[in-house]
Amino acid sequence: MEKITVHASGTYDILIDKGSLGSIGQVLKERFKPCNIAILSDDKVFPLYGKTVTDALTAAGFKTVSHVIENGEQSKTLDNVTAFIECMVRAQVTRTDMVLALGGGVVGDMAGFAAAIYLRGIPYIQVPTTLLAAVDSSVGGKTAVDISAGKNLVGAFHQPALVYLDTDTLNTLDPAVLRDGFAEVIKYGIILDSKLFDTVAVPDSFDLTKVIARCIEIKRDVVEQDEFDKGLRGLLNFGHTFGHAIEKLSGFTITHGSAVARGMIIAAKVARIYGFTDYTEVITKVVKDYCFETNCPYSADELYSVILSDKKRSGADITLVLPKEIGACTLEKMPAGQVLELMKKAGL
Ligand code: GLY
């Protein structure tokens, strides 16, 4: 079993292994006192892994209660968090108990948020079952729900007590969902690790478990330096400023990974106009090789209108993550109007 430790406001381990889901009870027993565990999952994941997890926890002396939401981003609402919290109240979950997120990013973000606010905060465990959740959302303590004004606008920083990844759970992923996660993997290579980029540039040519562990290490290093997203952590948003705008303009019919993939190409185009070396071709090639669409169906003006409402904007400025080299992105703060100008000059 591979172990990566994060030292943030809470110190916790990320455990990675193949075929380890059935051992989760034993592993938790070695680390936590017997308690109630409130499991949040969704209707795609729970039928696959709910019984394995609950049986393992029960056998190890934990009590469990489960709450299952509909799979998909549309479920990441305050109402669903309230329903989960009410389930915890009925099950008499207390501050010495725990939440466990069994699923992808939606479940992880919601479970983490519920754990952050229930009784002013109880511990939670992330059991990610998608590649995106494994390499990104389960690590680093960002928790949130969406409201009609935008994605992740209500949330809290709350680090998990443990992240437990059985890489076998990725085998049952829909290929499109797995591919979405690769957009984040490619992102890590471009922002901070050219060797990782070279390794993943050819799909299916590498050991996925090793690649996941490397992505998590990169995220760990960033989170340890900037847990509360005041600066450096912004690098993790490479491709996301434009990607979020594409996602939103499409009414979320373009998936997160597909939008981020296109967003990374836009960032490369913008970086060229900004005066950096042109990596558009290199990034477009890898995006294409993972069978993502490369075109952006929206104009610079359309993207800009959404970017202006982004929560990551500070005052009149926008910080873009731009590739200076593959493996070395920088944060470039500029007046919002300059972003529009750069996008237009880049041909959007
Ligand atoms: N997903 C970006 C971050 O955790 O900061």
mmCIF file of C-alpha atoms and ligand atoms in Angstrom:
data_model
loop_
_atom_site.group_PDB
_atom_site.id
_atom_site.type_symbol
_atom_site.label_atom_id
_atom_site.label_comp_id
_atom_site.label_asym_id
_atom_site.label_seq_id
_atom_site.Cartn_x
_atom_site.Cartn_y
_atom_site.Cartn_z
ATOM 1 C CA MET A 1 0.000 0.000 0.000
ATOM 2 C CA GLU A 2 1.381 3.410 -0.982
ATOM 3 C CA LYS A 3 1.097 6.189 1.627
ATOM 4 C CA ILE A 4 1.356 9.918 0.998
ATOM 5 C CA THR A 5 1.052 12.207 4.013
ATOM 6 C CA VAL A 6 -0.339 15.733 3.854
ATOM 7 C CA HIS A 7 0.675 18.276 6.493
ATOM 8 C CA ALA A 8 -1.946 21.003 6.360
ATOM 9 C CA SER A 9 -4.233 22.350 9.114
ATOM 10 C CA GLY A 10 -4.856 18.663 9.676
ATOM 11 C CA THR A 11 -2.269 15.958 8.997
ATOM 12 C CA TYR A 12 -3.640 12.974 7.109
ATOM 13 C CA ASP A 13 -2.612 10.068 4.957
ATOM 14 C CA ILE A 14 -3.645 9.178 1.463
ATOM 15 C CA LEU A 15 -3.542 5.396 1.103
ATOM 16 C CA ILE A 16 -3.410 3.951 -2.400
ATOM 17 C CA ASP A 17 -3.707 0.266 -3.184
ATOM 18 C CA LYS A 18 -5.230 -2.154 -5.623
ATOM 19 C CA GLY A 19 -8.132 -4.279 -4.415
ATOM 20 C CA SER A 20 -8.111 -2.789 -0.915
ATOM 21 C CA LEU A 21 -11.759 -1.771 -0.505
ATOM 22 C CA GLY A 22 -12.656 -4.892 1.483
ATOM 23 C CA SER A 23 -9.909 -4.039 3.999
ATOM 24 C CA ILE A 24 -11.217 -0.551 4.730
ATOM 25 C CA GLY A 25 -12.766 -1.613 8.059
ATOM 26 C CA GLN A 26 -9.504 -3.064 9.347
ATOM 27 C CA VAL A 27 -7.491 -0.028 8.224
ATOM 28 C CA LEU A 28 -9.948 2.383 9.867
ATOM 29 C CA LYS A 29 -9.960 0.302 13.053
ATOM 30 C CA GLU A 30 -6.185 0.742 13.324
ATOM 31 C CA ARG A 31 -6.562 4.517 13.039
ATOM 32 C CA PHE A 32 -9.894 5.541 14.587
ATOM 33 C CA LYS A 33 -11.938 4.600 17.656
ATOM 34 C CA PRO A 34 -15.169 2.656 17.021
ATOM 35 C CA CYS A 35 -17.852 5.161 15.994
ATOM 36 C CA ASN A 36 -20.812 5.829 13.750
ATOM 37 C CA ILE A 37 -19.864 6.366 10.120
ATOM 38 C CA ALA A 38 -22.337 8.274 7.942
ATOM 39 C CA ILE A 39 -21.710 7.242 4.347
ATOM 40 C CA LEU A 40 -22.656 9.544 1.481
ATOM 41 C CA SER A 41 -22.686 7.902 -1.929
ATOM 42 C CA ASP A 42 -24.561 8.043 -5.222
ATOM 43 C CA ASP A 43 -26.854 5.686 -7.073
ATOM 44 C CA LYS A 44 -24.134 4.580 -9.500
ATOM 45 C CA VAL A 45 -21.399 3.908 -6.959
ATOM 46 C CA PHE A 46 -23.343 2.590 -3.966
ATOM 47 C CA PRO A 47 -24.780 -0.462 -5.807
ATOM 48 C CA LEU A 48 -21.217 -1.358 -6.877
ATOM 49 C CA TYR A 49 -19.268 -0.785 -3.665
ATOM 50 C CA GLY A 50 -21.714 0.092 -0.876
ATOM 51 C CA LYS A 51 -22.019 -3.454 0.463
ATOM 52 C CA THR A 52 -18.267 -4.106 0.432
ATOM 53 C CA VAL A 53 -17.651 -0.925 2.404
ATOM 54 C CA THR A 54 -20.509 -1.267 4.890
ATOM 55 C CA ASP A 55 -19.768 -4.975 5.513
ATOM 56 C CA ALA A 56 -16.077 -4.207 6.066
ATOM 57 C CA LEU A 57 -16.862 -1.351 8.451
ATOM 58 C CA THR A 58 -19.448 -3.356 10.386
ATOM 59 C CA ALA A 59 -17.101 -6.330 10.707
ATOM 60 C CA ALA A 60 -14.484 -3.972 12.146
ATOM 61 C CA GLY A 61 -16.915 -2.713 14.815
ATOM 62 C CA PHE A 62 -18.156 0.530 13.226
ATOM 63 C CA LYS A 63 -21.842 1.387 12.967
ATOM 64 C CA THR A 64 -22.916 2.753 9.605
ATOM 65 C CA VAL A 65 -25.758 4.742 8.119
ATOM 66 C CA SER A 66 -25.940 5.398 4.371
ATOM 67 C CA HIS A 67 -27.444 8.192 2.342
ATOM 68 C CA VAL A 68 -27.533 7.816 -1.434
ATOM 69 C CA ILE A 69 -27.993 10.711 -3.861
ATOM 70 C CA GLU A 70 -28.591 10.700 -7.588
ATOM 71 C CA ASN A 71 -25.349 10.556 -9.601
ATOM 72 C CA GLY A 72 -24.341 13.815 -11.253
ATOM 73 C CA GLU A 73 -23.433 17.459 -10.726
ATOM 74 C CA GLN A 74 -27.132 18.448 -10.459
ATOM 75 C CA SER A 75 -27.177 16.738 -7.058
ATOM 76 C CA LYS A 76 -24.508 18.998 -5.531
ATOM 77 C CA THR A 77 -27.031 21.249 -3.807
ATOM 78 C CA LEU A 78 -27.594 22.747 -0.384
ATOM 79 C CA ASP A 79 -30.921 20.863 -0.231
ATOM 80 C CA ASN A 80 -29.122 17.556 -0.636
ATOM 81 C CA VAL A 81 -26.593 18.512 2.037
ATOM 82 C CA THR A 82 -29.508 19.339 4.348
ATOM 83 C CA ALA A 83 -31.098 15.958 3.610
ATOM 84 C CA PHE A 84 -27.806 14.197 4.426
ATOM 85 C CA ILE A 85 -27.441 16.187 7.642
ATOM 86 C CA GLU A 86 -31.006 15.286 8.627
ATOM 87 C CA CYS A 87 -30.111 11.633 8.030
ATOM 88 C CA MET A 88 -27.124 12.088 10.379
ATOM 89 C CA VAL A 89 -29.362 13.698 13.005
ATOM 90 C CA ARG A 90 -31.794 10.741 12.806
ATOM 91 C CA ALA A 91 -28.852 8.328 13.183
ATOM 92 C CA GLN A 92 -27.596 10.341 16.182
ATOM 93 C CA VAL A 93 -24.248 11.047 14.594
ATOM 94 C CA THR A 94 -22.175 13.086 17.053
ATOM 95 C CA ARG A 95 -18.890 14.994 17.040
ATOM 96 C CA THR A 96 -16.968 11.810 17.803
ATOM 97 C CA ASP A 97 -18.419 10.161 14.686
ATOM 98 C CA MET A 98 -17.366 10.500 11.049
ATOM 99 C CA VAL A 99 -18.620 11.056 7.517
ATOM 100 C CA LEU A 100 -17.353 8.876 4.673
ATOM 101 C CA ALA A 101 -17.589 9.960 1.031
ATOM 102 C CA LEU A 102 -17.872 6.976 -1.302
ATOM 103 C CA GLY A 103 -17.862 8.254 -4.866
ATOM 104 C CA GLY A 104 -16.533 10.889 -7.212
ATOM 105 C CA GLY A 105 -16.043 14.617 -6.881
ATOM 106 C CA VAL A 106 -19.699 15.509 -6.342
ATOM 107 C CA VAL A 107 -20.088 13.104 -3.436
ATOM 108 C CA GLY A 108 -16.680 14.059 -2.003
ATOM 109 C CA ASP A 109 -17.339 17.801 -2.155
ATOM 110 C CA MET A 110 -20.799 17.431 -0.611
ATOM 111 C CA ALA A 111 -19.803 14.975 2.100
ATOM 112 C CA GLY A 112 -16.838 17.178 3.007
ATOM 113 C CA PHE A 113 -19.054 20.242 3.188
ATOM 114 C CA ALA A 114 -21.654 18.458 5.321
ATOM 115 C CA ALA A 115 -18.837 17.310 7.632
ATOM 116 C CA ALA A 116 -17.477 20.870 7.782
ATOM 117 C CA ILE A 117 -20.758 22.380 8.956
ATOM 118 C CA TYR A 118 -22.529 19.585 10.861
ATOM 119 C CA LEU A 119 -22.144 20.281 14.599
ATOM 120 C CA ARG A 120 -19.594 22.943 13.528
ATOM 121 C CA GLY A 121 -17.379 20.274 12.042
ATOM 122 C CA ILE A 122 -16.802 16.527 12.303
ATOM 123 C CA PRO A 123 -14.064 14.387 10.659
ATOM 124 C CA TYR A 124 -14.560 12.806 7.251
ATOM 125 C CA ILE A 125 -12.910 10.216 5.078
ATOM 126 C CA GLN A 126 -12.644 10.360 1.310
ATOM 127 C CA VAL A 127 -13.004 7.121 -0.643
ATOM 128 C CA PRO A 128 -12.678 8.393 -4.222
ATOM 129 C CA THR A 129 -13.977 6.146 -7.001
ATOM 130 C CA THR A 130 -13.221 8.325 -10.041
ATOM 131 C CA LEU A 131 -9.859 9.352 -11.449
ATOM 132 C CA LEU A 132 -10.756 13.023 -11.077
ATOM 133 C CA ALA A 133 -11.629 12.589 -7.409
ATOM 134 C CA ALA A 134 -8.506 10.469 -6.833
ATOM 135 C CA VAL A 135 -6.032 12.987 -8.243
ATOM 136 C CA ASP A 136 -7.795 16.207 -7.374
ATOM 137 C CA SER A 137 -10.978 16.738 -5.400
ATOM 138 C CA SER A 138 -10.438 14.185 -2.613
ATOM 139 C CA VAL A 139 -7.145 15.822 -1.613
ATOM 140 C CA GLY A 140 -6.696 19.310 -0.215
ATOM 141 C CA GLY A 141 -9.858 19.950 1.768
ATOM 142 C CA LYS A 142 -11.874 22.069 -0.643
ATOM 143 C CA THR A 143 -15.523 21.250 -0.033
ATOM 144 C CA ALA A 144 -18.521 22.935 -1.628
ATOM 145 C CA VAL A 145 -21.935 22.824 -3.215
ATOM 146 C CA ASP A 146 -23.333 24.653 -6.230
ATOM 147 C CA ILE A 147 -26.036 27.320 -6.133
ATOM 148 C CA SER A 148 -27.930 28.783 -9.076
ATOM 149 C CA ALA A 149 -25.404 31.645 -9.331
ATOM 150 C CA GLY A 150 -22.534 29.224 -9.921
ATOM 151 C CA LYS A 151 -20.522 26.137 -9.140
ATOM 152 C CA ASN A 152 -18.866 25.698 -5.726
ATOM 153 C CA LEU A 153 -20.007 29.114 -4.515
ATOM 154 C CA VAL A 154 -20.867 27.816 -1.032
ATOM 155 C CA GLY A 155 -18.178 25.832 0.714
ATOM 156 C CA ALA A 156 -15.475 25.522 3.316
ATOM 157 C CA PHE A 157 -11.894 24.391 3.685
ATOM 158 C CA HIS A 158 -12.027 21.189 5.715
ATOM 159 C CA GLN A 159 -9.224 18.653 5.371
ATOM 160 C CA PRO A 160 -10.208 14.972 5.423
ATOM 161 C CA ALA A 161 -8.954 12.668 8.177
ATOM 162 C CA LEU A 162 -7.953 10.049 5.589
ATOM 163 C CA VAL A 163 -8.134 9.435 1.842
ATOM 164 C CA TYR A 164 -8.484 5.762 0.927
ATOM 165 C CA LEU A 165 -8.138 4.850 -2.738
ATOM 166 C CA ASP A 166 -8.661 1.380 -4.125
ATOM 167 C CA THR A 167 -7.495 1.775 -7.736
ATOM 168 C CA ASP A 168 -9.646 -1.208 -8.763
ATOM 169 C CA THR A 169 -12.715 1.017 -8.337
ATOM 170 C CA LEU A 170 -11.539 2.943 -11.417
ATOM 171 C CA ASN A 171 -12.011 -0.215 -13.532
ATOM 172 C CA THR A 172 -15.791 0.158 -13.506
ATOM 173 C CA LEU A 173 -15.723 3.769 -14.699
ATOM 174 C CA ASP A 174 -17.502 4.751 -17.844
ATOM 175 C CA PRO A 175 -14.658 5.468 -20.359
ATOM 176 C CA ALA A 176 -15.834 9.077 -20.759
ATOM 177 C CA VAL A 177 -15.684 9.621 -16.989
ATOM 178 C CA LEU A 178 -12.197 8.075 -16.831
ATOM 179 C CA ARG A 179 -11.062 10.295 -19.696
ATOM 180 C CA ASP A 180 -12.353 13.361 -17.847
ATOM 181 C CA GLY A 181 -9.925 12.563 -15.043
ATOM 182 C CA PHE A 182 -7.042 12.484 -17.506
ATOM 183 C CA ALA A 183 -7.575 16.190 -18.210
ATOM 184 C CA GLU A 184 -6.521 16.818 -14.588
ATOM 185 C CA VAL A 185 -3.595 14.398 -14.884
ATOM 186 C CA ILE A 186 -2.308 16.209 -17.995
ATOM 187 C CA LYS A 187 -2.819 19.478 -16.125
ATOM 188 C CA TYR A 188 -0.442 18.418 -13.325
ATOM 189 C CA GLY A 189 2.246 17.640 -15.888
ATOM 190 C CA ILE A 190 1.913 20.996 -17.611
ATOM 191 C CA ILE A 191 1.860 23.070 -14.438
ATOM 192 C CA LEU A 192 4.657 21.478 -12.442
ATOM 193 C CA ASP A 193 6.222 18.308 -13.826
ATOM 194 C CA SER A 194 7.458 17.954 -17.398
ATOM 195 C CA LYS A 195 8.538 14.364 -16.711
ATOM 196 C CA LEU A 196 4.977 13.487 -15.711
ATOM 197 C CA PHE A 197 3.753 15.239 -18.856
ATOM 198 C CA ASP A 198 6.085 13.123 -21.007
ATOM 199 C CA THR A 199 4.967 9.968 -19.194
ATOM 200 C CA VAL A 200 1.246 10.574 -19.755
ATOM 201 C CA ALA A 201 1.539 12.126 -23.232
ATOM 202 C CA VAL A 202 0.900 8.719 -24.816
ATOM 203 C CA PRO A 203 -2.392 7.278 -23.514
ATOM 204 C CA ASP A 204 -2.307 3.750 -22.022
ATOM 205 C CA SER A 205 1.500 3.599 -22.033
ATOM 206 C CA PHE A 206 2.107 4.002 -18.290
ATOM 207 C CA ASP A 207 1.398 2.589 -14.844
ATOM 208 C CA LEU A 208 -1.759 4.430 -13.770
ATOM 209 C CA THR A 209 -1.234 3.844 -10.048
ATOM 210 C CA LYS A 210 2.208 5.468 -10.191
ATOM 211 C CA VAL A 211 0.819 8.385 -12.177
ATOM 212 C CA ILE A 212 -2.018 8.883 -9.676
ATOM 213 C CA ALA A 213 0.481 8.856 -6.802
ATOM 214 C CA ARG A 214 2.654 11.452 -8.564
ATOM 215 C CA CYS A 215 -0.360 13.734 -9.176
ATOM 216 C CA ILE A 216 -1.327 13.454 -5.510
ATOM 217 C CA GLU A 217 2.244 14.293 -4.451
ATOM 218 C CA ILE A 218 2.160 17.409 -6.611
ATOM 219 C CA LYS A 219 -1.173 18.441 -5.139
ATOM 220 C CA ARG A 220 0.091 17.685 -1.622
ATOM 221 C CA ASP A 221 3.128 19.930 -2.181
ATOM 222 C CA VAL A 222 0.952 22.790 -3.413
ATOM 223 C CA VAL A 223 -1.640 22.437 -0.641
ATOM 224 C CA GLU A 224 1.044 22.325 2.041
ATOM 225 C CA GLN A 225 2.375 25.670 0.826
ATOM 226 C CA ASP A 226 -0.968 27.377 0.230
ATOM 227 C CA GLU A 227 -3.813 25.495 1.880
ATOM 228 C CA PHE A 228 -6.237 28.419 1.773
ATOM 229 C CA ASP A 229 -5.753 29.293 -1.892
ATOM 230 C CA LYS A 230 -4.178 32.717 -1.487
ATOM 231 C CA GLY A 231 -1.590 32.295 -4.242
ATOM 232 C CA LEU A 232 0.318 29.214 -5.367
ATOM 233 C CA ARG A 233 -2.710 26.901 -5.191
ATOM 234 C CA GLY A 234 -4.122 28.927 -8.060
ATOM 235 C CA LEU A 235 -1.753 26.959 -10.322
ATOM 236 C CA LEU A 236 -4.125 24.013 -9.958
ATOM 237 C CA ASN A 237 -6.647 26.082 -11.886
ATOM 238 C CA PHE A 238 -4.671 25.813 -15.119
ATOM 239 C CA GLY A 239 -7.248 25.483 -17.892
ATOM 240 C CA HIS A 240 -10.059 26.014 -15.379
ATOM 241 C CA THR A 241 -10.772 29.742 -15.841
ATOM 242 C CA PHE A 242 -11.618 29.149 -19.480
ATOM 243 C CA GLY A 243 -12.843 25.613 -18.787
ATOM 244 C CA HIS A 244 -15.396 26.688 -16.179
ATOM 245 C CA ALA A 245 -16.691 29.310 -18.607
ATOM 246 C CA ILE A 246 -17.093 26.675 -21.347
ATOM 247 C CA GLU A 247 -18.820 24.296 -18.926
ATOM 248 C CA LYS A 248 -21.242 26.985 -17.805
ATOM 249 C CA LEU A 249 -21.984 28.330 -21.294
ATOM 250 C CA SER A 250 -22.763 24.782 -22.449
ATOM 251 C CA GLY A 251 -25.288 24.399 -19.619
ATOM 252 C CA PHE A 252 -22.952 21.663 -18.315
ATOM 253 C CA THR A 253 -23.487 19.486 -21.403
ATOM 254 C CA ILE A 254 -19.709 19.760 -21.926
ATOM 255 C CA THR A 255 -18.151 17.807 -19.057
ATOM 256 C CA HIS A 256 -15.608 19.271 -16.632
ATOM 257 C CA GLY A 257 -12.652 17.344 -18.080
ATOM 258 C CA SER A 258 -13.562 18.114 -21.654
ATOM 259 C CA ALA A 259 -13.975 21.810 -20.797
ATOM 260 C CA VAL A 260 -10.648 21.902 -18.904
ATOM 261 C CA ALA A 261 -8.913 20.194 -21.850
ATOM 262 C CA ARG A 262 -10.171 22.957 -24.156
ATOM 263 C CA GLY A 263 -9.373 25.544 -21.488
ATOM 264 C CA MET A 264 -5.735 24.402 -21.426
ATOM 265 C CA ILE A 265 -5.492 24.974 -25.188
ATOM 266 C CA ILE A 266 -6.989 28.454 -24.800
ATOM 267 C CA ALA A 267 -4.492 29.213 -22.012
ATOM 268 C CA ALA A 268 -1.647 28.150 -24.326
ATOM 269 C CA LYS A 269 -2.973 30.415 -27.098
ATOM 270 C CA VAL A 270 -3.333 33.322 -24.687
ATOM 271 C CA ALA A 271 0.183 32.689 -23.304
ATOM 272 C CA ARG A 272 1.598 33.020 -26.816
ATOM 273 C CA ILE A 273 -0.047 36.420 -27.290
ATOM 274 C CA TYR A 274 1.113 37.387 -23.776
ATOM 275 C CA GLY A 275 4.707 36.852 -24.945
ATOM 276 C CA PHE A 276 5.472 33.340 -23.702
ATOM 277 C CA THR A 277 6.751 30.439 -25.819
ATOM 278 C CA ASP A 278 3.972 28.885 -27.870
ATOM 279 C CA TYR A 279 2.934 25.460 -26.526
ATOM 280 C CA THR A 280 -0.414 25.407 -28.305
ATOM 281 C CA GLU A 281 0.590 22.579 -30.627
ATOM 282 C CA VAL A 282 2.106 20.424 -27.869
ATOM 283 C CA ILE A 283 -0.955 20.809 -25.638
ATOM 284 C CA THR A 284 -3.442 20.400 -28.483
ATOM 285 C CA LYS A 285 -1.745 17.149 -29.514
ATOM 286 C CA VAL A 286 -2.028 15.542 -26.087
ATOM 287 C CA VAL A 287 -5.622 16.744 -25.717
ATOM 288 C CA LYS A 288 -6.444 15.201 -29.126
ATOM 289 C CA ASP A 289 -4.618 11.969 -28.302
ATOM 290 C CA TYR A 290 -6.951 11.566 -25.299
ATOM 291 C CA CYS A 291 -9.861 12.007 -27.752
ATOM 292 C CA PHE A 292 -11.063 15.289 -26.274
ATOM 293 C CA GLU A 293 -12.582 17.878 -28.590
ATOM 294 C CA THR A 294 -10.178 20.764 -29.118
ATOM 295 C CA ASN A 295 -12.497 23.487 -30.435
ATOM 296 C CA CYS A 296 -14.063 26.178 -28.286
ATOM 297 C CA PRO A 297 -17.652 26.775 -29.420
ATOM 298 C CA TYR A 298 -17.826 30.188 -27.690
ATOM 299 C CA SER A 299 -16.502 33.625 -28.588
ATOM 300 C CA ALA A 300 -14.080 35.673 -26.498
ATOM 301 C CA ASP A 301 -16.970 37.947 -25.442
ATOM 302 C CA GLU A 302 -19.099 35.008 -24.304
ATOM 303 C CA LEU A 303 -16.244 33.459 -22.310
ATOM 304 C CA TYR A 304 -15.374 36.845 -20.810
ATOM 305 C CA SER A 305 -18.894 37.461 -19.511
ATOM 306 C CA VAL A 306 -18.702 34.237 -17.502
ATOM 307 C CA ILE A 307 -15.080 34.747 -16.407
ATOM 308 C CA LEU A 308 -16.085 38.097 -14.897
ATOM 309 C CA SER A 309 -18.490 36.358 -12.531
ATOM 310 C CA ASP A 310 -15.856 33.793 -11.414
ATOM 311 C CA LYS A 311 -15.361 33.654 -7.645
ATOM 312 C CA LYS A 312 -11.591 33.515 -8.157
ATOM 313 C CA ARG A 313 -11.531 37.058 -9.471
ATOM 314 C CA SER A 314 -10.037 39.578 -7.056
ATOM 315 C CA GLY A 315 -11.320 43.117 -7.552
ATOM 316 C CA ALA A 316 -10.787 44.373 -11.074
ATOM 317 C CA ASP A 317 -8.017 41.843 -11.750
ATOM 318 C CA ILE A 318 -7.992 38.291 -13.033
ATOM 319 C CA THR A 319 -5.153 35.847 -12.423
ATOM 320 C CA LEU A 320 -4.506 33.528 -15.342
ATOM 321 C CA VAL A 321 -2.385 30.393 -15.121
ATOM 322 C CA LEU A 322 -0.165 30.416 -18.200
ATOM 323 C CA PRO A 323 2.419 27.881 -19.381
ATOM 324 C CA LYS A 324 5.867 29.439 -19.483
ATOM 325 C CA GLU A 325 7.268 25.995 -20.187
ATOM 326 C CA ILE A 326 5.799 22.511 -19.993
ATOM 327 C CA GLY A 327 6.191 21.767 -16.293
ATOM 328 C CA ALA A 328 6.439 25.432 -15.292
ATOM 329 C CA CYS A 329 3.243 27.469 -15.304
ATOM 330 C CA THR A 330 3.054 30.900 -13.741
ATOM 331 C CA LEU A 331 0.289 32.981 -12.222
ATOM 332 C CA GLU A 332 -0.192 36.187 -14.202
ATOM 333 C CA LYS A 333 -2.399 38.836 -12.608
ATOM 334 C CA MET A 334 -3.808 41.364 -15.053
ATOM 335 C CA PRO A 335 -6.714 43.781 -15.449
ATOM 336 C CA ALA A 336 -9.859 41.901 -16.531
ATOM 337 C CA GLY A 337 -10.002 43.853 -19.790
ATOM 338 C CA GLN A 338 -6.585 42.524 -20.786
ATOM 339 C CA VAL A 339 -7.910 38.960 -20.634
ATOM 340 C CA LEU A 340 -10.581 39.852 -23.179
ATOM 341 C CA GLU A 341 -8.001 41.548 -25.362
ATOM 342 C CA LEU A 342 -5.652 38.526 -25.209
ATOM 343 C CA MET A 343 -8.464 36.106 -26.050
ATOM 344 C CA LYS A 344 -9.501 38.226 -29.047
ATOM 345 C CA LYS A 345 -5.923 38.484 -30.294
ATOM 346 C CA ALA A 346 -5.618 34.714 -29.831
ATOM 347 C CA GLY A 347 -8.467 34.336 -32.327
ATOM 348 C CA LEU A 348 -11.321 33.324 -30.011
HETATM 349 N N1 GLY B 1 -9.082 21.650 -7.464
HETATM 350 C C1 GLY B 1 -8.250 22.758 -7.219
HETATM 351 C C2 GLY B 1 -7.822 22.873 -5.799
HETATM 352 O O1 GLY B 1 -8.020 21.941 -5.023
HETATM 353 O O2 GLY B 1 -7.286 23.875 -5.437
#
